[in-house]
Amino acid sequence: MLQIESRTLKDTTLSWGKFFIGVAAAGTIMTGLVATANATNVSGCDFDDTTVPGTWSLQGDCTTTAPINVPAGTTVEGNNFTINGGYTFGSNGAGTNTVIGVIGADGVTINDLTVDGTGGTLLHGINVYDSSNVALNDITVKNNDKSGLGVNSSTVTVNNLTTVGN
């Protein structure tokens, strides 16, 4: 088991078949809840998606009730808020184990966000699977029982990623 206590990556492009920060493990294929366009509440978190088309703007700190799967072409503005993992893997019936999923979704950008797994059990922080042109900017992932960031069969550009306690 590989554990990275606290590291920061800056201006790094990841383009490997499998990549995990926090835990070296086999990839996990995620299925389940997918957020829909014009959603105001996604898995227990409130987003404003009415101001800029294709942009979800987090409105405050929140705790998830299920994974937040971000659809293709979406920009998530975290606004320096925190999304806490709030469920146990398998407890929601969706069969997924991540706080935020970018699954088969090209052209996703996530900015200025902390993902804290303290309230969840057996969760990854962010999982990017089978996606390209994904950008993570100014992201902190911490306290997840599984990996902080998993990248599998995807291309992800990372700018200022901090991981702690995954």
PDB file of C-alpha atoms in Angstrom:
ATOM      1  CA  MET A   1       0.000   0.000   0.000  1.00  0.00           C
ATOM      2  CA  LEU A   2       1.344   3.400  -1.002  1.00  0.00           C
ATOM      3  CA  GLN A   3       0.418   6.315   1.199  1.00  0.00           C
ATOM      4  CA  ILE A   4       1.204   9.920   0.389  1.00  0.00           C
ATOM      5  CA  GLU A   5       0.714  12.074   3.453  1.00  0.00           C
ATOM      6  CA  SER A   6       1.009  15.526   1.906  1.00  0.00           C
ATOM      7  CA  ARG A   7       2.215  16.400  -1.569  1.00  0.00           C
ATOM      8  CA  THR A   8       1.524  19.194  -4.038  1.00  0.00           C
ATOM      9  CA  LEU A   9       1.634  18.785  -7.820  1.00  0.00           C
ATOM     10  CA  LYS A  10       1.888  21.901  -9.957  1.00  0.00           C
ATOM     11  CA  ASP A  11       1.429  22.185 -13.718  1.00  0.00           C
ATOM     12  CA  THR A  12       1.439  18.444 -14.322  1.00  0.00           C
ATOM     13  CA  THR A  13      -0.297  16.533 -17.085  1.00  0.00           C
ATOM     14  CA  LEU A  14      -1.176  12.928 -16.280  1.00  0.00           C
ATOM     15  CA  SER A  15      -1.743  10.576 -19.197  1.00  0.00           C
ATOM     16  CA  TRP A  16      -1.309   7.026 -17.953  1.00  0.00           C
ATOM     17  CA  GLY A  17      -3.427   3.905 -18.135  1.00  0.00           C
ATOM     18  CA  LYS A  18      -3.823   3.814 -14.346  1.00  0.00           C
ATOM     19  CA  PHE A  19      -2.774   6.395 -11.772  1.00  0.00           C
ATOM     20  CA  PHE A  20      -3.687   6.652  -8.120  1.00  0.00           C
ATOM     21  CA  ILE A  21      -2.640   9.159  -5.505  1.00  0.00           C
ATOM     22  CA  GLY A  22      -2.971   7.895  -1.958  1.00  0.00           C
ATOM     23  CA  VAL A  23      -3.484   4.168  -2.579  1.00  0.00           C
ATOM     24  CA  ALA A  24      -1.989   1.790  -5.122  1.00  0.00           C
ATOM     25  CA  ALA A  25      -4.890  -0.485  -6.040  1.00  0.00           C
ATOM     26  CA  ALA A  26      -6.776  -1.964  -8.937  1.00  0.00           C
ATOM     27  CA  GLY A  27      -9.017   0.448 -10.828  1.00  0.00           C
ATOM     28  CA  THR A  28     -12.639   0.824  -9.905  1.00  0.00           C
ATOM     29  CA  ILE A  29     -15.299   1.175 -12.570  1.00  0.00           C
ATOM     30  CA  MET A  30     -17.964   3.500 -11.331  1.00  0.00           C
ATOM     31  CA  THR A  31     -21.650   3.434 -12.232  1.00  0.00           C
ATOM     32  CA  GLY A  32     -24.648   5.052 -10.704  1.00  0.00           C
ATOM     33  CA  LEU A  33     -26.009   8.503 -10.080  1.00  0.00           C
ATOM     34  CA  VAL A  34     -25.342  10.986 -12.875  1.00  0.00           C
ATOM     35  CA  ALA A  35     -26.101  14.662 -12.393  1.00  0.00           C
ATOM     36  CA  THR A  36     -28.366  16.186 -15.007  1.00  0.00           C
ATOM     37  CA  ALA A  37     -28.187  19.560 -16.725  1.00  0.00           C
ATOM     38  CA  ASN A  38     -29.787  22.482 -14.877  1.00  0.00           C
ATOM     39  CA  ALA A  39     -29.621  20.639 -11.548  1.00  0.00           C
ATOM     40  CA  THR A  40     -29.715  22.805  -8.448  1.00  0.00           C
ATOM     41  CA  ASN A  41     -29.055  20.038  -5.937  1.00  0.00           C
ATOM     42  CA  VAL A  42     -26.752  17.162  -6.825  1.00  0.00           C
ATOM     43  CA  SER A  43     -26.351  14.397  -4.245  1.00  0.00           C
ATOM     44  CA  GLY A  44     -26.975  16.808  -1.374  1.00  0.00           C
ATOM     45  CA  CYS A  45     -24.869  19.733  -2.667  1.00  0.00           C
ATOM     46  CA  ASP A  46     -26.343  22.974  -4.001  1.00  0.00           C
ATOM     47  CA  PHE A  47     -24.998  24.349  -7.288  1.00  0.00           C
ATOM     48  CA  ASP A  48     -26.037  27.441  -9.237  1.00  0.00           C
ATOM     49  CA  ASP A  49     -26.039  26.456 -12.897  1.00  0.00           C
ATOM     50  CA  THR A  50     -28.260  29.246 -14.188  1.00  0.00           C
ATOM     51  CA  THR A  51     -25.737  32.088 -14.562  1.00  0.00           C
ATOM     52  CA  VAL A  52     -23.214  30.532 -16.982  1.00  0.00           C
ATOM     53  CA  PRO A  53     -24.348  27.620 -19.187  1.00  0.00           C
ATOM     54  CA  GLY A  54     -22.261  24.505 -18.582  1.00  0.00           C
ATOM     55  CA  THR A  55     -20.973  25.786 -15.228  1.00  0.00           C
ATOM     56  CA  TRP A  56     -21.911  24.480 -11.800  1.00  0.00           C
ATOM     57  CA  SER A  57     -21.067  27.002  -9.085  1.00  0.00           C
ATOM     58  CA  LEU A  58     -20.987  25.480  -5.590  1.00  0.00           C
ATOM     59  CA  GLN A  59     -23.011  27.634  -3.182  1.00  0.00           C
ATOM     60  CA  GLY A  60     -21.485  26.532   0.130  1.00  0.00           C
ATOM     61  CA  ASP A  61     -19.891  23.712   2.074  1.00  0.00           C
ATOM     62  CA  CYS A  62     -21.942  20.535   1.778  1.00  0.00           C
ATOM     63  CA  THR A  63     -22.049  16.809   2.513  1.00  0.00           C
ATOM     64  CA  THR A  64     -22.840  14.290  -0.208  1.00  0.00           C
ATOM     65  CA  THR A  65     -25.585  11.690   0.048  1.00  0.00           C
ATOM     66  CA  ALA A  66     -24.220   9.841  -3.025  1.00  0.00           C
ATOM     67  CA  PRO A  67     -21.475  10.377  -5.624  1.00  0.00           C
ATOM     68  CA  ILE A  68     -21.436  13.615  -7.606  1.00  0.00           C
ATOM     69  CA  ASN A  69     -20.831  12.533 -11.212  1.00  0.00           C
ATOM     70  CA  VAL A  70     -19.922  15.498 -13.386  1.00  0.00           C
ATOM     71  CA  PRO A  71     -21.187  15.349 -17.003  1.00  0.00           C
ATOM     72  CA  ALA A  72     -19.053  16.070 -20.079  1.00  0.00           C
ATOM     73  CA  GLY A  73     -18.350  19.697 -20.908  1.00  0.00           C
ATOM     74  CA  THR A  74     -19.047  20.956 -17.385  1.00  0.00           C
ATOM     75  CA  THR A  75     -16.967  23.386 -15.342  1.00  0.00           C
ATOM     76  CA  VAL A  76     -17.355  23.053 -11.582  1.00  0.00           C
ATOM     77  CA  GLU A  77     -16.499  26.233  -9.698  1.00  0.00           C
ATOM     78  CA  GLY A  78     -15.855  25.168  -6.116  1.00  0.00           C
ATOM     79  CA  ASN A  79     -15.537  28.772  -4.889  1.00  0.00           C
ATOM     80  CA  ASN A  80     -13.115  27.561  -2.165  1.00  0.00           C
ATOM     81  CA  PHE A  81     -15.878  25.522  -0.497  1.00  0.00           C
ATOM     82  CA  THR A  82     -15.615  21.936   0.782  1.00  0.00           C
ATOM     83  CA  ILE A  83     -17.566  18.879  -0.320  1.00  0.00           C
ATOM     84  CA  ASN A  84     -17.576  16.231   2.412  1.00  0.00           C
ATOM     85  CA  GLY A  85     -18.120  12.552   1.725  1.00  0.00           C
ATOM     86  CA  GLY A  86     -21.302  11.714   3.580  1.00  0.00           C
ATOM     87  CA  TYR A  87     -22.126   8.126   2.797  1.00  0.00           C
ATOM     88  CA  THR A  88     -20.660   4.635   3.058  1.00  0.00           C
ATOM     89  CA  PHE A  89     -19.718   2.757  -0.096  1.00  0.00           C
ATOM     90  CA  GLY A  90     -22.646   0.507  -0.948  1.00  0.00           C
ATOM     91  CA  SER A  91     -25.066   2.231   1.432  1.00  0.00           C
ATOM     92  CA  ASN A  92     -26.716   4.280  -1.314  1.00  0.00           C
ATOM     93  CA  GLY A  93     -27.338   1.298  -3.581  1.00  0.00           C
ATOM     94  CA  ALA A  94     -25.500   2.954  -6.483  1.00  0.00           C
ATOM     95  CA  GLY A  95     -22.454   0.697  -6.189  1.00  0.00           C
ATOM     96  CA  THR A  96     -20.021   3.609  -6.483  1.00  0.00           C
ATOM     97  CA  ASN A  97     -17.346   4.702  -4.071  1.00  0.00           C
ATOM     98  CA  THR A  98     -16.238   8.241  -4.820  1.00  0.00           C
ATOM     99  CA  VAL A  99     -17.153  11.704  -3.657  1.00  0.00           C
ATOM    100  CA  ILE A 100     -16.726  13.201  -7.167  1.00  0.00           C
ATOM    101  CA  GLY A 101     -16.704  11.116 -10.348  1.00  0.00           C
ATOM    102  CA  VAL A 102     -15.708  12.151 -13.857  1.00  0.00           C
ATOM    103  CA  ILE A 103     -16.763   8.978 -15.647  1.00  0.00           C
ATOM    104  CA  GLY A 104     -16.730   8.869 -19.457  1.00  0.00           C
ATOM    105  CA  ALA A 105     -16.985  12.668 -19.419  1.00  0.00           C
ATOM    106  CA  ASP A 106     -14.633  14.663 -21.665  1.00  0.00           C
ATOM    107  CA  GLY A 107     -13.907  18.358 -21.247  1.00  0.00           C
ATOM    108  CA  VAL A 108     -14.539  18.669 -17.494  1.00  0.00           C
ATOM    109  CA  THR A 109     -12.827  21.348 -15.385  1.00  0.00           C
ATOM    110  CA  ILE A 110     -12.955  21.520 -11.581  1.00  0.00           C
ATOM    111  CA  ASN A 111     -11.622  24.662  -9.867  1.00  0.00           C
ATOM    112  CA  ASP A 112     -10.975  25.846  -6.296  1.00  0.00           C
ATOM    113  CA  LEU A 113     -12.428  22.948  -4.309  1.00  0.00           C
ATOM    114  CA  THR A 114     -11.662  20.820  -1.252  1.00  0.00           C
ATOM    115  CA  VAL A 115     -12.923  17.229  -1.162  1.00  0.00           C
ATOM    116  CA  ASP A 116     -12.867  15.881   2.406  1.00  0.00           C
ATOM    117  CA  GLY A 117     -13.697  12.216   2.940  1.00  0.00           C
ATOM    118  CA  THR A 118     -13.886  12.440   6.750  1.00  0.00           C
ATOM    119  CA  GLY A 119     -17.650  11.789   6.890  1.00  0.00           C
ATOM    120  CA  GLY A 120     -17.651   8.956   4.340  1.00  0.00           C
ATOM    121  CA  THR A 121     -16.516   5.351   4.507  1.00  0.00           C
ATOM    122  CA  LEU A 122     -14.488   3.480   1.862  1.00  0.00           C
ATOM    123  CA  LEU A 123     -14.595   6.391  -0.612  1.00  0.00           C
ATOM    124  CA  HIS A 124     -12.148   7.852  -3.148  1.00  0.00           C
ATOM    125  CA  GLY A 125     -11.981  11.654  -3.255  1.00  0.00           C
ATOM    126  CA  ILE A 126     -12.032  12.225  -7.035  1.00  0.00           C
ATOM    127  CA  ASN A 127     -12.104   9.420  -9.601  1.00  0.00           C
ATOM    128  CA  VAL A 128     -11.515  10.162 -13.302  1.00  0.00           C
ATOM    129  CA  TYR A 129     -12.257   7.159 -15.535  1.00  0.00           C
ATOM    130  CA  ASP A 130     -12.343   6.889 -19.337  1.00  0.00           C
ATOM    131  CA  SER A 131     -12.288  10.684 -19.791  1.00  0.00           C
ATOM    132  CA  SER A 132     -10.072  13.151 -21.648  1.00  0.00           C
ATOM    133  CA  ASN A 133      -9.331  16.845 -21.479  1.00  0.00           C
ATOM    134  CA  VAL A 134     -10.029  16.988 -17.732  1.00  0.00           C
ATOM    135  CA  ALA A 135      -8.471  19.834 -15.704  1.00  0.00           C
ATOM    136  CA  LEU A 136      -8.176  20.019 -11.921  1.00  0.00           C
ATOM    137  CA  ASN A 137      -7.090  23.447 -10.661  1.00  0.00           C
ATOM    138  CA  ASP A 138      -6.409  24.413  -7.038  1.00  0.00           C
ATOM    139  CA  ILE A 139      -7.841  21.209  -5.568  1.00  0.00           C
ATOM    140  CA  THR A 140      -7.297  19.684  -2.115  1.00  0.00           C
ATOM    141  CA  VAL A 141      -8.324  16.070  -1.469  1.00  0.00           C
ATOM    142  CA  LYS A 142      -7.964  14.823   2.072  1.00  0.00           C
ATOM    143  CA  ASN A 143      -9.025  12.178   4.579  1.00  0.00           C
ATOM    144  CA  ASN A 144     -10.452   9.686   2.055  1.00  0.00           C
ATOM    145  CA  ASP A 145     -10.318   6.000   3.009  1.00  0.00           C
ATOM    146  CA  LYS A 146      -9.316   5.161  -0.587  1.00  0.00           C
ATOM    147  CA  SER A 147      -7.193   7.241  -2.994  1.00  0.00           C
ATOM    148  CA  GLY A 148      -7.383  11.007  -3.027  1.00  0.00           C
ATOM    149  CA  LEU A 149      -7.264  11.111  -6.825  1.00  0.00           C
ATOM    150  CA  GLY A 150      -7.652   8.132  -9.150  1.00  0.00           C
ATOM    151  CA  VAL A 151      -6.959   8.513 -12.868  1.00  0.00           C
ATOM    152  CA  ASN A 152      -7.676   5.483 -15.033  1.00  0.00           C
ATOM    153  CA  SER A 153      -7.680   5.415 -18.879  1.00  0.00           C
ATOM    154  CA  SER A 154      -7.878   9.209 -18.882  1.00  0.00           C
ATOM    155  CA  THR A 155      -5.913  12.385 -19.579  1.00  0.00           C
ATOM    156  CA  VAL A 156      -5.922  14.887 -16.732  1.00  0.00           C
ATOM    157  CA  THR A 157      -4.061  18.188 -16.328  1.00  0.00           C
ATOM    158  CA  VAL A 158      -3.398  19.010 -12.686  1.00  0.00           C
ATOM    159  CA  ASN A 159      -2.489  22.489 -11.422  1.00  0.00           C
ATOM    160  CA  ASN A 160      -1.885  22.886  -7.683  1.00  0.00           C
ATOM    161  CA  LEU A 161      -3.229  19.620  -6.268  1.00  0.00           C
ATOM    162  CA  THR A 162      -2.733  18.933  -2.564  1.00  0.00           C
ATOM    163  CA  THR A 163      -3.392  15.536  -0.979  1.00  0.00           C
ATOM    164  CA  VAL A 164      -3.381  14.841   2.748  1.00  0.00           C
ATOM    165  CA  GLY A 165      -4.291  11.681   4.692  1.00  0.00           C
ATOM    166  CA  ASN A 166      -5.712   9.575   1.869  1.00  0.00           C
TER     167      ASN A 166
END
